[in-house]
Amino acid sequence: MKKAIIIVALVFASLANAQKGSVLVAGNIGYYSKNTGDLKSNYFEFAPKVGYQFSENMTVGIEAAIGNSTNSNRNGNTIIEYKENDFKLGAFLRYSQPLAGVFSIFGDLGVGMQSAKSSNNIPFSNDAKGDGFYVGLVPAVGVDLKKGFCLNFSIGGLGYDSLKYDGASDATNTFAFTFGKQASVGISKNF
């Protein structure tokens, strides 16, 4: 898979730098699946962005993410299924710097609000709803393709989020340092 992405990037590569006054449309799609017998974990996320490049190196815009996860665990002879849907909406600031040829590096700083709803198949359990905020910094490398298209590669980032569920006395606060622990491939287009 990695070789195919690199080959596609090199075959279509040409210098097509984003220019001041252009509109950036970008996004990532993520999927994770793990199965052990009848125990399963699945996660799907779609994260689009739209921004305006107001200088040669700076872009500001809005970002969103919609995610869905399902997990199953065994409790005795019973399999309990947990489901969670989450949504994020916020703003981002991107600083980009061209490198030699078709490559560039950039960093996205995003901040916004988030909400989550979780449920399970345990009888008499209630759905849980939560609201909070997030902050994230993601460095990445872009490979410029023809006609303003760019493939974006990142290998993690920094993140902090806070989520408080209804009825809970405390919020769940998460700090994530994921450099080298996750990889992301996205695509963007400047108009």
Short mmCIF file of C-alpha atoms in Angstrom, two decimals:
data_model
loop_
_atom_site.label_atom_id
_atom_site.label_comp_id
_atom_site.label_asym_id
_atom_site.label_seq_id
_atom_site.Cartn_x
_atom_site.Cartn_y
_atom_site.Cartn_z
CA MET A 1 0.00 0.00 0.00
CA LYS A 2 2.77 2.45 0.92
CA LYS A 3 4.60 1.67 -2.33
CA ALA A 4 1.43 2.24 -4.36
CA ILE A 5 0.87 5.65 -2.75
CA ILE A 6 4.47 6.69 -3.37
CA ILE A 7 4.35 5.47 -6.98
CA VAL A 8 1.10 7.35 -7.63
CA ALA A 9 2.58 10.49 -6.04
CA LEU A 10 5.73 10.28 -8.17
CA VAL A 11 3.92 9.49 -11.41
CA PHE A 12 1.58 12.47 -11.11
CA ALA A 13 4.02 14.83 -9.40
CA SER A 14 4.48 18.31 -10.81
CA LEU A 15 4.95 21.68 -9.22
CA ALA A 16 1.51 23.11 -8.39
CA ASN A 17 2.00 25.34 -5.35
CA ALA A 18 -1.03 26.81 -3.65
CA GLN A 19 -1.33 30.55 -4.18
CA LYS A 20 -2.52 33.47 -2.09
CA GLY A 21 -6.27 33.97 -2.42
CA SER A 22 -7.07 30.31 -3.16
CA VAL A 23 -9.60 28.09 -1.41
CA LEU A 24 -8.35 24.85 0.16
CA VAL A 25 -10.60 21.78 0.33
CA ALA A 26 -9.06 18.85 2.21
CA GLY A 27 -10.00 15.73 4.09
CA ASN A 28 -9.02 12.44 5.65
CA ILE A 29 -10.85 9.17 5.98
CA GLY A 30 -9.77 6.71 8.66
CA TYR A 31 -10.71 3.12 9.42
CA TYR A 32 -9.57 0.67 12.11
CA SER A 33 -10.71 -2.92 12.64
CA LYS A 34 -9.63 -5.64 15.06
CA ASN A 35 -11.20 -9.10 15.48
CA THR A 36 -10.43 -11.81 18.03
CA GLY A 37 -12.95 -14.62 17.67
CA ASP A 38 -16.37 -13.06 18.22
CA LEU A 39 -14.92 -9.94 19.91
CA LYS A 40 -14.65 -7.00 17.51
CA SER A 41 -13.51 -3.37 17.42
CA ASN A 42 -14.22 -1.04 14.51
CA TYR A 43 -13.68 2.67 14.06
CA PHE A 44 -14.48 4.94 11.10
CA GLU A 45 -13.85 8.69 10.77
CA PHE A 46 -14.42 11.28 8.06
CA ALA A 47 -12.69 14.64 8.60
CA PRO A 48 -13.20 17.37 5.95
CA LYS A 49 -11.67 20.89 5.96
CA VAL A 50 -12.34 24.07 3.99
CA GLY A 51 -10.05 27.08 4.24
CA TYR A 52 -8.93 30.30 2.62
CA GLN A 53 -5.23 30.89 1.90
CA PHE A 54 -4.79 34.55 2.86
CA SER A 55 -1.00 34.65 2.34
CA GLU A 56 1.60 32.53 0.56
CA ASN A 57 2.09 30.37 3.68
CA MET A 58 -1.05 30.78 5.85
CA THR A 59 -4.50 29.26 5.52
CA VAL A 60 -7.44 29.66 7.91
CA GLY A 61 -10.67 27.69 7.78
CA ILE A 62 -13.20 25.37 9.35
CA GLU A 63 -12.80 21.67 10.08
CA ALA A 64 -15.15 18.90 11.10
CA ALA A 65 -14.90 15.23 11.98
CA ILE A 66 -17.58 12.57 12.19
CA GLY A 67 -16.63 9.28 13.83
CA ASN A 68 -18.28 6.00 14.72
CA SER A 69 -16.85 3.22 16.86
CA THR A 70 -18.19 -0.17 17.92
CA ASN A 71 -16.56 -2.53 20.41
CA SER A 72 -17.63 -5.85 21.84
CA ASN A 73 -16.42 -7.47 25.06
CA ARG A 74 -17.27 -10.75 26.76
CA ASN A 75 -18.80 -10.79 30.25
CA GLY A 76 -19.20 -14.45 31.13
CA ASN A 77 -21.29 -15.96 28.32
CA THR A 78 -22.70 -12.58 27.28
CA ILE A 79 -21.17 -10.37 24.60
CA ILE A 80 -21.67 -6.68 25.38
CA GLU A 81 -21.57 -4.25 22.46
CA TYR A 82 -20.60 -0.60 22.95
CA LYS A 83 -21.26 2.04 20.28
CA GLU A 84 -20.13 5.65 20.17
CA ASN A 85 -20.77 8.41 17.66
CA ASP A 86 -18.70 11.55 17.91
CA PHE A 87 -18.69 14.91 16.14
CA LYS A 88 -16.15 17.75 16.09
CA LEU A 89 -16.49 21.22 14.60
CA GLY A 90 -13.86 23.92 14.82
CA ALA A 91 -11.38 26.22 13.14
CA PHE A 92 -7.86 25.55 11.90
CA LEU A 93 -4.79 27.57 11.02
CA ARG A 94 -2.27 26.06 8.61
CA TYR A 95 1.29 27.25 8.09
CA SER A 96 3.00 25.71 5.07
CA GLN A 97 6.53 25.96 3.74
CA PRO A 98 7.55 24.67 0.29
CA LEU A 99 10.58 22.40 0.12
CA ALA A 100 12.56 21.31 -2.93
CA GLY A 101 10.53 20.20 -5.92
CA VAL A 102 7.01 18.99 -5.27
CA PHE A 103 7.31 18.62 -1.49
CA SER A 104 6.15 20.96 1.26
CA ILE A 105 5.78 20.75 5.01
CA PHE A 106 2.90 22.18 6.98
CA GLY A 107 1.38 22.26 10.42
CA ASP A 108 -2.32 22.43 11.26
CA LEU A 109 -3.44 23.93 14.56
CA GLY A 110 -7.10 23.10 15.20
CA VAL A 111 -9.43 24.11 18.02
CA GLY A 112 -13.16 23.57 18.44
CA MET A 113 -16.04 21.89 20.17
CA GLN A 114 -16.93 18.21 20.26
CA SER A 115 -19.83 16.01 21.27
CA ALA A 116 -20.25 12.27 21.74
CA LYS A 117 -23.11 9.84 22.27
CA SER A 118 -22.52 6.30 23.50
CA SER A 119 -24.79 3.32 24.06
CA ASN A 120 -24.57 -0.40 24.78
CA ASN A 121 -26.80 -3.47 24.65
CA ILE A 122 -26.99 -3.99 28.43
CA PRO A 123 -30.64 -4.04 29.55
CA PHE A 124 -31.79 -0.95 31.49
CA SER A 125 -28.72 1.09 30.56
CA ASN A 126 -28.99 4.70 29.48
CA ASP A 127 -27.40 6.38 26.52
CA ALA A 128 -24.64 8.75 27.56
CA LYS A 129 -24.15 12.14 25.90
CA GLY A 130 -21.18 14.42 26.35
CA ASP A 131 -19.89 17.80 25.19
CA GLY A 132 -16.49 19.44 25.35
CA PHE A 133 -13.63 20.94 23.37
CA TYR A 134 -10.43 19.90 21.60
CA VAL A 135 -7.08 21.38 20.57
CA GLY A 136 -4.69 19.65 18.19
CA LEU A 137 -1.43 20.26 16.34
CA VAL A 138 -0.56 18.02 13.39
CA PRO A 139 2.64 18.38 11.33
CA ALA A 140 2.57 16.87 7.84
CA VAL A 141 4.31 16.57 4.49
CA GLY A 142 2.52 17.41 1.26
CA VAL A 143 3.29 16.10 -2.22
CA ASP A 144 2.00 18.45 -4.92
CA LEU A 145 0.22 16.74 -7.78
CA LYS A 146 -1.21 18.13 -11.01
CA LYS A 147 -3.91 20.82 -11.07
CA GLY A 148 -3.69 21.90 -7.41
CA PHE A 149 -4.12 18.43 -5.88
CA CYS A 150 -1.87 17.43 -3.00
CA LEU A 151 -1.37 14.18 -1.07
CA ASN A 152 -0.82 14.83 2.64
CA PHE A 153 1.09 12.48 4.95
CA SER A 154 1.36 12.79 8.74
CA ILE A 155 2.72 10.49 11.42
CA GLY A 156 0.88 11.72 14.47
CA GLY A 157 0.68 14.93 16.43
CA LEU A 158 -0.23 16.52 19.74
CA GLY A 159 -3.77 16.72 21.04
CA TYR A 160 -5.79 17.63 24.09
CA ASP A 161 -9.51 17.19 24.51
CA SER A 162 -12.03 17.44 27.29
CA LEU A 163 -15.40 15.69 27.24
CA LYS A 164 -17.98 15.81 30.04
CA TYR A 165 -20.88 13.38 29.92
CA ASP A 166 -24.32 14.36 31.24
CA GLY A 167 -24.64 13.45 34.90
CA ALA A 168 -20.90 12.94 35.40
CA SER A 169 -19.19 14.94 38.11
CA ASP A 170 -15.90 15.22 36.21
CA ALA A 171 -14.87 15.64 32.60
CA THR A 172 -12.66 13.12 30.82
CA ASN A 173 -9.47 14.94 29.81
CA THR A 174 -7.14 13.33 27.29
CA PHE A 175 -3.63 14.35 26.26
CA ALA A 176 -2.24 12.52 23.23
CA PHE A 177 1.34 12.49 21.92
CA THR A 178 1.08 10.25 18.87
CA PHE A 179 4.26 10.91 16.86
CA GLY A 180 5.22 7.64 15.19
CA LYS A 181 2.21 5.79 16.66
CA GLN A 182 -0.29 6.63 13.94
CA ALA A 183 -0.16 7.52 10.28
CA SER A 184 -2.58 9.51 8.19
CA VAL A 185 -2.95 10.02 4.45
CA GLY A 186 -5.22 12.74 3.12
CA ILE A 187 -5.87 14.68 -0.05
CA SER A 188 -6.36 18.39 -0.65
CA LYS A 189 -7.23 20.63 -3.57
CA ASN A 190 -6.62 24.36 -4.02
CA PHE A 191 -9.09 26.25 -6.18
#
